[in-house]
PDB file of N, CA, C and O in Angstrom:
ATOM      1  N   MET A   8       0.848  -1.161   0.000  1.00  0.00           N
ATOM      2  CA  MET A   8       0.000   0.000   0.000  1.00  0.00           C
ATOM      3  C   MET A   8       0.903   1.237   0.000  1.00  0.00           C
ATOM      4  O   MET A   8       1.910   1.255   0.687  1.00  0.00           O
ATOM      5  N   LYS A   9       0.537   2.205  -0.774  1.00  0.00           N
ATOM      6  CA  LYS A   9       1.315   3.439  -0.834  1.00  0.00           C
ATOM      7  C   LYS A   9       0.548   4.569  -0.154  1.00  0.00           C
ATOM      8  O   LYS A   9      -0.646   4.736  -0.356  1.00  0.00           O
ATOM      9  N   ILE A  10       1.270   5.317   0.641  1.00  0.00           N
ATOM     10  CA  ILE A  10       0.711   6.488   1.322  1.00  0.00           C
ATOM     11  C   ILE A  10       1.429   7.723   0.780  1.00  0.00           C
ATOM     12  O   ILE A  10       2.656   7.733   0.668  1.00  0.00           O
ATOM     13  N   VAL A  11       0.663   8.735   0.471  1.00  0.00           N
ATOM     14  CA  VAL A  11       1.236   9.986  -0.018  1.00  0.00           C
ATOM     15  C   VAL A  11       0.896  11.084   0.987  1.00  0.00           C
ATOM     16  O   VAL A  11      -0.272  11.276   1.339  1.00  0.00           O
ATOM     17  N   ILE A  12       1.922  11.753   1.445  1.00  0.00           N
ATOM     18  CA  ILE A  12       1.731  12.890   2.339  1.00  0.00           C
ATOM     19  C   ILE A  12       2.157  14.138   1.570  1.00  0.00           C
ATOM     20  O   ILE A  12       3.313  14.243   1.146  1.00  0.00           O
ATOM     21  N   GLN A  13       1.213  15.032   1.388  1.00  0.00           N
ATOM     22  CA  GLN A  13       1.517  16.256   0.652  1.00  0.00           C
ATOM     23  C   GLN A  13       1.600  17.417   1.632  1.00  0.00           C
ATOM     24  O   GLN A  13       0.727  17.610   2.470  1.00  0.00           O
ATOM     25  N   THR A  14       2.681  18.129   1.489  1.00  0.00           N
ATOM     26  CA  THR A  14       2.881  19.341   2.279  1.00  0.00           C
ATOM     27  C   THR A  14       3.085  20.485   1.284  1.00  0.00           C
ATOM     28  O   THR A  14       3.302  20.239   0.092  1.00  0.00           O
ATOM     29  N   PRO A  15       3.009  21.705   1.729  1.00  0.00           N
ATOM     30  CA  PRO A  15       3.220  22.815   0.792  1.00  0.00           C
ATOM     31  C   PRO A  15       4.587  22.702   0.105  1.00  0.00           C
ATOM     32  O   PRO A  15       5.615  22.658   0.751  1.00  0.00           O
ATOM     33  N   GLY A  16       4.546  22.516  -1.197  1.00  0.00           N
ATOM     34  CA  GLY A  16       5.773  22.497  -1.976  1.00  0.00           C
ATOM     35  C   GLY A  16       6.418  21.129  -2.163  1.00  0.00           C
ATOM     36  O   GLY A  16       7.367  21.003  -2.920  1.00  0.00           O
ATOM     37  N   THR A  17       5.949  20.096  -1.493  1.00  0.00           N
ATOM     38  CA  THR A  17       6.583  18.779  -1.639  1.00  0.00           C
ATOM     39  C   THR A  17       5.602  17.651  -1.302  1.00  0.00           C
ATOM     40  O   THR A  17       4.525  17.894  -0.772  1.00  0.00           O
ATOM     41  N   SER A  18       6.022  16.448  -1.646  1.00  0.00           N
ATOM     42  CA  SER A  18       5.235  15.254  -1.330  1.00  0.00           C
ATOM     43  C   SER A  18       6.176  14.171  -0.840  1.00  0.00           C
ATOM     44  O   SER A  18       7.341  14.108  -1.234  1.00  0.00           O
ATOM     45  N   ALA A  19       5.669  13.326   0.009  1.00  0.00           N
ATOM     46  CA  ALA A  19       6.452  12.186   0.481  1.00  0.00           C
ATOM     47  C   ALA A  19       5.630  10.927   0.247  1.00  0.00           C
ATOM     48  O   ALA A  19       4.432  10.884   0.540  1.00  0.00           O
ATOM     49  N   TYR A  20       6.274   9.902  -0.307  1.00  0.00           N
ATOM     50  CA  TYR A  20       5.615   8.626  -0.592  1.00  0.00           C
ATOM     51  C   TYR A  20       6.189   7.559   0.337  1.00  0.00           C
ATOM     52  O   TYR A  20       7.407   7.460   0.497  1.00  0.00           O
ATOM     53  N   TYR A  21       5.318   6.792   0.918  1.00  0.00           N
ATOM     54  CA  TYR A  21       5.734   5.695   1.779  1.00  0.00           C
ATOM     55  C   TYR A  21       5.029   4.419   1.343  1.00  0.00           C
ATOM     56  O   TYR A  21       3.827   4.428   1.079  1.00  0.00           O
ATOM     57  N   GLU A  22       5.798   3.342   1.255  1.00  0.00           N
ATOM     58  CA  GLU A  22       5.199   2.048   0.989  1.00  0.00           C
ATOM     59  C   GLU A  22       5.065   1.315   2.308  1.00  0.00           C
ATOM     60  O   GLU A  22       6.035   1.193   3.064  1.00  0.00           O
ATOM     61  N   ILE A  23       3.854   0.838   2.578  1.00  0.00           N
ATOM     62  CA  ILE A  23       3.561   0.162   3.834  1.00  0.00           C
ATOM     63  C   ILE A  23       3.110  -1.256   3.522  1.00  0.00           C
ATOM     64  O   ILE A  23       2.148  -1.457   2.770  1.00  0.00           O
ATOM     65  N   PRO A  24       3.793  -2.254   4.099  1.00  0.00           N
ATOM     66  CA  PRO A  24       3.349  -3.636   3.861  1.00  0.00           C
ATOM     67  C   PRO A  24       2.008  -3.894   4.551  1.00  0.00           C
ATOM     68  O   PRO A  24       1.791  -3.452   5.678  1.00  0.00           O
ATOM     69  N   VAL A  25       1.128  -4.569   3.851  1.00  0.00           N
ATOM     70  CA  VAL A  25      -0.202  -4.851   4.380  1.00  0.00           C
ATOM     71  C   VAL A  25      -0.451  -6.355   4.311  1.00  0.00           C
ATOM     72  O   VAL A  25      -0.154  -6.989   3.305  1.00  0.00           O
ATOM     73  N   MET A  26      -0.983  -6.906   5.384  1.00  0.00           N
ATOM     74  CA  MET A  26      -1.357  -8.318   5.395  1.00  0.00           C
ATOM     75  C   MET A  26      -2.840  -8.406   5.061  1.00  0.00           C
ATOM     76  O   MET A  26      -3.652  -7.696   5.648  1.00  0.00           O
ATOM     77  N   ARG A  27      -3.182  -9.289   4.170  1.00  0.00           N
ATOM     78  CA  ARG A  27      -4.582  -9.515   3.830  1.00  0.00           C
ATOM     79  C   ARG A  27      -5.010 -10.821   4.481  1.00  0.00           C
ATOM     80  O   ARG A  27      -4.611 -11.894   4.045  1.00  0.00           O
ATOM     81  N   LEU A  28      -5.786 -10.696   5.525  1.00  0.00           N
ATOM     82  CA  LEU A  28      -6.179 -11.872   6.301  1.00  0.00           C
ATOM     83  C   LEU A  28      -6.940 -12.887   5.466  1.00  0.00           C
ATOM     84  O   LEU A  28      -6.833 -14.087   5.688  1.00  0.00           O
ATOM     85  N   GLN A  29      -7.684 -12.424   4.471  1.00  0.00           N
ATOM     86  CA  GLN A  29      -8.474 -13.333   3.652  1.00  0.00           C
ATOM     87  C   GLN A  29      -7.617 -14.384   2.964  1.00  0.00           C
ATOM     88  O   GLN A  29      -8.116 -15.427   2.573  1.00  0.00           O
ATOM     89  N   THR A  30      -6.340 -14.125   2.805  1.00  0.00           N
ATOM     90  CA  THR A  30      -5.470 -15.078   2.116  1.00  0.00           C
ATOM     91  C   THR A  30      -4.901 -16.132   3.058  1.00  0.00           C
ATOM     92  O   THR A  30      -4.253 -17.065   2.607  1.00  0.00           O
ATOM     93  N   TYR A  31      -5.138 -15.999   4.369  1.00  0.00           N
ATOM     94  CA  TYR A  31      -4.603 -16.938   5.347  1.00  0.00           C
ATOM     95  C   TYR A  31      -5.686 -17.888   5.841  1.00  0.00           C
ATOM     96  O   TYR A  31      -6.726 -17.457   6.326  1.00  0.00           O
ATOM     97  N   THR A  32      -5.401 -19.188   5.725  1.00  0.00           N
ATOM     98  CA  THR A  32      -6.285 -20.181   6.317  1.00  0.00           C
ATOM     99  C   THR A  32      -5.834 -20.391   7.760  1.00  0.00           C
ATOM    100  O   THR A  32      -4.746 -19.943   8.160  1.00  0.00           O
ATOM    101  N   ILE A  33      -6.640 -21.095   8.524  1.00  0.00           N
ATOM    102  CA  ILE A  33      -6.240 -21.363   9.907  1.00  0.00           C
ATOM    103  C   ILE A  33      -4.976 -22.226   9.920  1.00  0.00           C
ATOM    104  O   ILE A  33      -4.122 -22.072  10.796  1.00  0.00           O
ATOM    105  N   ASP A  34      -4.823 -23.107   8.933  1.00  0.00           N
ATOM    106  CA  ASP A  34      -3.594 -23.911   8.834  1.00  0.00           C
ATOM    107  C   ASP A  34      -2.383 -23.011   8.593  1.00  0.00           C
ATOM    108  O   ASP A  34      -1.326 -23.204   9.203  1.00  0.00           O
ATOM    109  N   ASP A  35      -2.523 -22.029   7.704  1.00  0.00           N
ATOM    110  CA  ASP A  35      -1.437 -21.078   7.447  1.00  0.00           C
ATOM    111  C   ASP A  35      -1.046 -20.336   8.722  1.00  0.00           C
ATOM    112  O   ASP A  35       0.135 -20.143   8.996  1.00  0.00           O
ATOM    113  N   ILE A  36      -2.042 -19.924   9.466  1.00  0.00           N
ATOM    114  CA  ILE A  36      -1.794 -19.160  10.696  1.00  0.00           C
ATOM    115  C   ILE A  36      -0.964 -19.977  11.674  1.00  0.00           C
ATOM    116  O   ILE A  36       0.004 -19.478  12.250  1.00  0.00           O
ATOM    117  N   PHE A  37      -1.312 -21.238  11.846  1.00  0.00           N
ATOM    118  CA  PHE A  37      -0.554 -22.075  12.767  1.00  0.00           C
ATOM    119  C   PHE A  37       0.813 -22.451  12.199  1.00  0.00           C
ATOM    120  O   PHE A  37       1.808 -22.454  12.933  1.00  0.00           O
ATOM    121  N   GLU A  38       0.888 -22.770  10.915  1.00  0.00           N
ATOM    122  CA  GLU A  38       2.167 -23.159  10.311  1.00  0.00           C
ATOM    123  C   GLU A  38       3.185 -22.028  10.343  1.00  0.00           C
ATOM    124  O   GLU A  38       4.375 -22.253  10.555  1.00  0.00           O
ATOM    125  N   LYS A  39       2.720 -20.816  10.151  1.00  0.00           N
ATOM    126  CA  LYS A  39       3.627 -19.657  10.116  1.00  0.00           C
ATOM    127  C   LYS A  39       3.746 -18.982  11.484  1.00  0.00           C
ATOM    128  O   LYS A  39       4.368 -17.930  11.609  1.00  0.00           O
ATOM    129  N   ASN A  40       3.104 -19.596  12.486  1.00  0.00           N
ATOM    130  CA  ASN A  40       3.141 -19.081  13.858  1.00  0.00           C
ATOM    131  C   ASN A  40       2.652 -17.631  13.938  1.00  0.00           C
ATOM    132  O   ASN A  40       3.235 -16.793  14.620  1.00  0.00           O
ATOM    133  N   LEU A  41       1.567 -17.347  13.243  1.00  0.00           N
ATOM    134  CA  LEU A  41       0.957 -16.016  13.244  1.00  0.00           C
ATOM    135  C   LEU A  41      -0.263 -16.013  14.170  1.00  0.00           C
ATOM    136  O   LEU A  41      -1.351 -15.581  13.802  1.00  0.00           O
ATOM    137  N   LEU A  42      -0.066 -16.486  15.375  1.00  0.00           N
ATOM    138  CA  LEU A  42      -1.173 -16.697  16.300  1.00  0.00           C
ATOM    139  C   LEU A  42      -1.936 -15.411  16.624  1.00  0.00           C
ATOM    140  O   LEU A  42      -3.122 -15.464  16.937  1.00  0.00           O
ATOM    141  N   PHE A  43      -1.286 -14.289  16.514  1.00  0.00           N
ATOM    142  CA  PHE A  43      -1.965 -13.014  16.772  1.00  0.00           C
ATOM    143  C   PHE A  43      -3.100 -12.759  15.778  1.00  0.00           C
ATOM    144  O   PHE A  43      -3.974 -11.918  16.019  1.00  0.00           O
ATOM    145  N   LEU A  44      -3.130 -13.502  14.661  1.00  0.00           N
ATOM    146  CA  LEU A  44      -4.192 -13.337  13.666  1.00  0.00           C
ATOM    147  C   LEU A  44      -5.463 -14.133  13.994  1.00  0.00           C
ATOM    148  O   LEU A  44      -6.490 -13.923  13.347  1.00  0.00           O
ATOM    149  N   ILE A  45      -5.391 -15.016  14.964  1.00  0.00           N
ATOM    150  CA  ILE A  45      -6.548 -15.873  15.255  1.00  0.00           C
ATOM    151  C   ILE A  45      -7.815 -15.061  15.554  1.00  0.00           C
ATOM    152  O   ILE A  45      -8.869 -15.358  14.989  1.00  0.00           O
ATOM    153  N   PRO A  46      -7.776 -14.049  16.406  1.00  0.00           N
ATOM    154  CA  PRO A  46      -9.018 -13.280  16.637  1.00  0.00           C
ATOM    155  C   PRO A  46      -9.578 -12.665  15.357  1.00  0.00           C
ATOM    156  O   PRO A  46     -10.786 -12.644  15.147  1.00  0.00           O
ATOM    157  N   PHE A  47      -8.703 -12.194  14.481  1.00  0.00           N
ATOM    158  CA  PHE A  47      -9.153 -11.596  13.232  1.00  0.00           C
ATOM    159  C   PHE A  47      -9.720 -12.656  12.293  1.00  0.00           C
ATOM    160  O   PHE A  47     -10.677 -12.409  11.569  1.00  0.00           O
ATOM    161  N   TYR A  48      -9.114 -13.838  12.328  1.00  0.00           N
ATOM    162  CA  TYR A  48      -9.644 -14.948  11.536  1.00  0.00           C
ATOM    163  C   TYR A  48     -11.066 -15.277  11.991  1.00  0.00           C
ATOM    164  O   TYR A  48     -11.959 -15.475  11.178  1.00  0.00           O
ATOM    165  N   ILE A  49     -11.275 -15.295  13.288  1.00  0.00           N
ATOM    166  CA  ILE A  49     -12.600 -15.591  13.830  1.00  0.00           C
ATOM    167  C   ILE A  49     -13.612 -14.541  13.368  1.00  0.00           C
ATOM    168  O   ILE A  49     -14.759 -14.865  13.057  1.00  0.00           O
ATOM    169  N   PHE A  50     -13.189 -13.292  13.285  1.00  0.00           N
ATOM    170  CA  PHE A  50     -14.092 -12.228  12.831  1.00  0.00           C
ATOM    171  C   PHE A  50     -14.565 -12.441  11.397  1.00  0.00           C
ATOM    172  O   PHE A  50     -15.602 -11.909  11.006  1.00  0.00           O
ATOM    173  N   THR A  51     -13.826 -13.198  10.602  1.00  0.00           N
ATOM    174  CA  THR A  51     -14.247 -13.422   9.215  1.00  0.00           C
ATOM    175  C   THR A  51     -15.555 -14.192   9.137  1.00  0.00           C
ATOM    176  O   THR A  51     -16.228 -14.168   8.110  1.00  0.00           O
ATOM    177  N   HIS A  52     -15.924 -14.865  10.209  1.00  0.00           N
ATOM    178  CA  HIS A  52     -17.182 -15.616  10.236  1.00  0.00           C
ATOM    179  C   HIS A  52     -18.390 -14.722  10.570  1.00  0.00           C
ATOM    180  O   HIS A  52     -19.527 -15.158  10.426  1.00  0.00           O
ATOM    181  N   GLU A  53     -18.129 -13.529  11.036  1.00  0.00           N
ATOM    182  CA  GLU A  53     -19.204 -12.645  11.493  1.00  0.00           C
ATOM    183  C   GLU A  53     -20.266 -12.406  10.425  1.00  0.00           C
ATOM    184  O   GLU A  53     -21.463 -12.406  10.712  1.00  0.00           O
ATOM    185  N   SER A  54     -19.851 -12.249   9.190  1.00  0.00           N
ATOM    186  CA  SER A  54     -20.815 -11.977   8.119  1.00  0.00           C
ATOM    187  C   SER A  54     -21.692 -13.191   7.812  1.00  0.00           C
ATOM    188  O   SER A  54     -22.707 -13.061   7.129  1.00  0.00           O
ATOM    189  N   LEU A  55     -21.324 -14.355   8.315  1.00  0.00           N
ATOM    190  CA  LEU A  55     -22.077 -15.578   8.055  1.00  0.00           C
ATOM    191  C   LEU A  55     -22.938 -16.022   9.237  1.00  0.00           C
ATOM    192  O   LEU A  55     -23.506 -17.116   9.201  1.00  0.00           O
ATOM    193  N   LEU A  56     -23.058 -15.198  10.250  1.00  0.00           N
ATOM    194  CA  LEU A  56     -23.812 -15.597  11.440  1.00  0.00           C
ATOM    195  C   LEU A  56     -25.259 -15.966  11.126  1.00  0.00           C
ATOM    196  O   LEU A  56     -25.802 -16.913  11.701  1.00  0.00           O
ATOM    197  N   ASP A  57     -25.888 -15.248  10.209  1.00  0.00           N
ATOM    198  CA  ASP A  57     -27.257 -15.586   9.824  1.00  0.00           C
ATOM    199  C   ASP A  57     -27.331 -16.974   9.199  1.00  0.00           C
ATOM    200  O   ASP A  57     -28.270 -17.726   9.452  1.00  0.00           O
ATOM    201  N   VAL A  58     -26.342 -17.313   8.394  1.00  0.00           N
ATOM    202  CA  VAL A  58     -26.290 -18.640   7.770  1.00  0.00           C
ATOM    203  C   VAL A  58     -26.136 -19.708   8.838  1.00  0.00           C
ATOM    204  O   VAL A  58     -26.821 -20.741   8.810  1.00  0.00           O
ATOM    205  N   TYR A  59     -25.252 -19.476   9.788  1.00  0.00           N
ATOM    206  CA  TYR A  59     -25.035 -20.445  10.861  1.00  0.00           C
ATOM    207  C   TYR A  59     -26.288 -20.623  11.717  1.00  0.00           C
ATOM    208  O   TYR A  59     -26.550 -21.710  12.219  1.00  0.00           O
ATOM    209  N   GLU A  60     -27.045 -19.547  11.887  1.00  0.00           N
ATOM    210  CA  GLU A  60     -28.303 -19.636  12.655  1.00  0.00           C
ATOM    211  C   GLU A  60     -29.292 -20.584  11.977  1.00  0.00           C
ATOM    212  O   GLU A  60     -29.984 -21.340  12.643  1.00  0.00           O
ATOM    213  N   ARG A  61     -29.356 -20.526  10.657  1.00  0.00           N
ATOM    214  CA  ARG A  61     -30.349 -21.314   9.913  1.00  0.00           C
ATOM    215  C   ARG A  61     -29.880 -22.722   9.557  1.00  0.00           C
ATOM    216  O   ARG A  61     -30.697 -23.620   9.409  1.00  0.00           O
ATOM    217  N   ASP A  62     -28.587 -22.915   9.388  1.00  0.00           N
ATOM    218  CA  ASP A  62     -28.068 -24.179   8.865  1.00  0.00           C
ATOM    219  C   ASP A  62     -27.264 -24.910   9.939  1.00  0.00           C
ATOM    220  O   ASP A  62     -26.121 -24.563  10.236  1.00  0.00           O
ATOM    221  N   GLU A  63     -27.852 -25.964  10.481  1.00  0.00           N
ATOM    222  CA  GLU A  63     -27.208 -26.690  11.570  1.00  0.00           C
ATOM    223  C   GLU A  63     -25.900 -27.349  11.128  1.00  0.00           C
ATOM    224  O   GLU A  63     -24.929 -27.392  11.885  1.00  0.00           O
ATOM    225  N   GLU A  64     -25.857 -27.846   9.901  1.00  0.00           N
ATOM    226  CA  GLU A  64     -24.641 -28.498   9.411  1.00  0.00           C
ATOM    227  C   GLU A  64     -23.473 -27.516   9.350  1.00  0.00           C
ATOM    228  O   GLU A  64     -22.359 -27.826   9.797  1.00  0.00           O
ATOM    229  N   LYS A  65     -23.727 -26.324   8.830  1.00  0.00           N
ATOM    230  CA  LYS A  65     -22.672 -25.310   8.771  1.00  0.00           C
ATOM    231  C   LYS A  65     -22.279 -24.840  10.173  1.00  0.00           C
ATOM    232  O   LYS A  65     -21.108 -24.573  10.443  1.00  0.00           O
ATOM    233  N   ARG A  66     -23.267 -24.754  11.047  1.00  0.00           N
ATOM    234  CA  ARG A  66     -22.991 -24.368  12.432  1.00  0.00           C
ATOM    235  C   ARG A  66     -22.093 -25.413  13.099  1.00  0.00           C
ATOM    236  O   ARG A  66     -21.153 -25.080  13.818  1.00  0.00           O
ATOM    237  N   ASN A  67     -22.355 -26.685  12.825  1.00  0.00           N
ATOM    238  CA  ASN A  67     -21.533 -27.747  13.397  1.00  0.00           C
ATOM    239  C   ASN A  67     -20.114 -27.723  12.837  1.00  0.00           C
ATOM    240  O   ASN A  67     -19.158 -28.012  13.557  1.00  0.00           O
ATOM    241  N   LEU A  68     -19.973 -27.363  11.563  1.00  0.00           N
ATOM    242  CA  LEU A  68     -18.636 -27.212  10.982  1.00  0.00           C
ATOM    243  C   LEU A  68     -17.873 -26.072  11.661  1.00  0.00           C
ATOM    244  O   LEU A  68     -16.673 -26.188  11.931  1.00  0.00           O
ATOM    245  N   LEU A  69     -18.572 -24.987  11.938  1.00  0.00           N
ATOM    246  CA  LEU A  69     -17.960 -23.860  12.636  1.00  0.00           C
ATOM    247  C   LEU A  69     -17.526 -24.278  14.037  1.00  0.00           C
ATOM    248  O   LEU A  69     -16.407 -23.975  14.468  1.00  0.00           O
ATOM    249  N   LYS A  70     -18.384 -24.995  14.735  1.00  0.00           N
ATOM    250  CA  LYS A  70     -18.036 -25.473  16.076  1.00  0.00           C
ATOM    251  C   LYS A  70     -16.817 -26.391  16.024  1.00  0.00           C
ATOM    252  O   LYS A  70     -15.924 -26.295  16.878  1.00  0.00           O
ATOM    253  N   ALA A  71     -16.755 -27.253  15.025  1.00  0.00           N
ATOM    254  CA  ALA A  71     -15.618 -28.160  14.874  1.00  0.00           C
ATOM    255  C   ALA A  71     -14.330 -27.377  14.604  1.00  0.00           C
ATOM    256  O   ALA A  71     -13.259 -27.717  15.121  1.00  0.00           O
ATOM    257  N   GLU A  72     -14.439 -26.329  13.798  1.00  0.00           N
ATOM    258  CA  GLU A  72     -13.265 -25.505  13.519  1.00  0.00           C
ATOM    259  C   GLU A  72     -12.778 -24.817  14.791  1.00  0.00           C
ATOM    260  O   GLU A  72     -11.574 -24.782  15.067  1.00  0.00           O
ATOM    261  N   TYR A  73     -13.692 -24.285  15.584  1.00  0.00           N
ATOM    262  CA  TYR A  73     -13.310 -23.640  16.842  1.00  0.00           C
ATOM    263  C   TYR A  73     -12.695 -24.648  17.802  1.00  0.00           C
ATOM    264  O   TYR A  73     -11.741 -24.336  18.515  1.00  0.00           O
ATOM    265  N   GLU A  74     -13.234 -25.853  17.831  1.00  0.00           N
ATOM    266  CA  GLU A  74     -12.680 -26.913  18.680  1.00  0.00           C
ATOM    267  C   GLU A  74     -11.253 -27.244  18.227  1.00  0.00           C
ATOM    268  O   GLU A  74     -10.362 -27.431  19.057  1.00  0.00           O
ATOM    269  N   ASP A  75     -11.028 -27.286  16.910  1.00  0.00           N
ATOM    270  CA  ASP A  75      -9.700 -27.543  16.368  1.00  0.00           C
ATOM    271  C   ASP A  75      -8.722 -26.441  16.775  1.00  0.00           C
ATOM    272  O   ASP A  75      -7.592 -26.725  17.178  1.00  0.00           O
ATOM    273  N   ILE A  76      -9.162 -25.205  16.689  1.00  0.00           N
ATOM    274  CA  ILE A  76      -8.315 -24.075  17.089  1.00  0.00           C
ATOM    275  C   ILE A  76      -7.959 -24.197  18.568  1.00  0.00           C
ATOM    276  O   ILE A  76      -6.788 -24.047  18.957  1.00  0.00           O
ATOM    277  N   LYS A  77      -8.943 -24.486  19.389  1.00  0.00           N
ATOM    278  CA  LYS A  77      -8.706 -24.640  20.836  1.00  0.00           C
ATOM    279  C   LYS A  77      -7.705 -25.749  21.103  1.00  0.00           C
ATOM    280  O   LYS A  77      -6.764 -25.577  21.884  1.00  0.00           O
ATOM    281  N   ASN A  78      -7.875 -26.887  20.424  1.00  0.00           N
ATOM    282  CA  ASN A  78      -6.972 -28.021  20.631  1.00  0.00           C
ATOM    283  C   ASN A  78      -5.549 -27.695  20.193  1.00  0.00           C
ATOM    284  O   ASN A  78      -4.587 -28.055  20.874  1.00  0.00           O
ATOM    285  N   ARG A  79      -5.419 -27.010  19.085  1.00  0.00           N
ATOM    286  CA  ARG A  79      -4.077 -26.638  18.612  1.00  0.00           C
ATOM    287  C   ARG A  79      -3.400 -25.686  19.590  1.00  0.00           C
ATOM    288  O   ARG A  79      -2.184 -25.794  19.844  1.00  0.00           O
ATOM    289  N   LEU A  80      -4.169 -24.745  20.115  1.00  0.00           N
ATOM    290  CA  LEU A  80      -3.596 -23.807  21.086  1.00  0.00           C
ATOM    291  C   LEU A  80      -3.182 -24.536  22.369  1.00  0.00           C
ATOM    292  O   LEU A  80      -2.134 -24.236  22.951  1.00  0.00           O
ATOM    293  N   GLU A  81      -3.988 -25.488  22.784  1.00  0.00           N
ATOM    294  CA  GLU A  81      -3.636 -26.263  23.985  1.00  0.00           C
ATOM    295  C   GLU A  81      -2.372 -27.088  23.750  1.00  0.00           C
ATOM    296  O   GLU A  81      -1.531 -27.199  24.654  1.00  0.00           O
ATOM    297  N   GLU A  82      -2.203 -27.651  22.548  1.00  0.00           N
ATOM    298  CA  GLU A  82      -0.993 -28.405  22.222  1.00  0.00           C
ATOM    299  C   GLU A  82       0.229 -27.496  22.296  1.00  0.00           C
ATOM    300  O   GLU A  82       1.285 -27.905  22.808  1.00  0.00           O
ATOM    301  N   LEU A  83       0.093 -26.289  21.796  1.00  0.00           N
ATOM    302  CA  LEU A  83       1.222 -25.346  21.860  1.00  0.00           C
ATOM    303  C   LEU A  83       1.548 -24.968  23.301  1.00  0.00           C
ATOM    304  O   LEU A  83       2.715 -24.743  23.631  1.00  0.00           O
ATOM    305  N   LEU A  84       0.534 -24.912  24.126  1.00  0.00           N
ATOM    306  CA  LEU A  84       0.735 -24.552  25.517  1.00  0.00           C
ATOM    307  C   LEU A  84       1.538 -25.622  26.246  1.00  0.00           C
ATOM    308  O   LEU A  84       2.363 -25.325  27.107  1.00  0.00           O
ATOM    309  N   GLU A  85       1.313 -26.869  25.859  1.00  0.00           N
ATOM    310  CA  GLU A  85       2.049 -27.979  26.483  1.00  0.00           C
ATOM    311  C   GLU A  85       3.464 -27.976  25.960  1.00  0.00           C
ATOM    312  O   GLU A  85       4.424 -28.244  26.458  1.00  0.00           O
TER     313      GLU A  85
END
């Protein structure tokens, strides 16, 4: 991402590295030890809450994924 700061008579350009969470799976997060991304990964499900309310199968998949995350974190703790 490029940021441009304009001041009277000049401009400054800065390139800032940006992480796109959508490109990371939960496996990627654990493999690359990017554990700080887990809360943000969980937020990606927020837009699907209505779907999870109506569809028990998808809700169960979500629960299984959360259980997997919990188990992986517990393994790291040991």
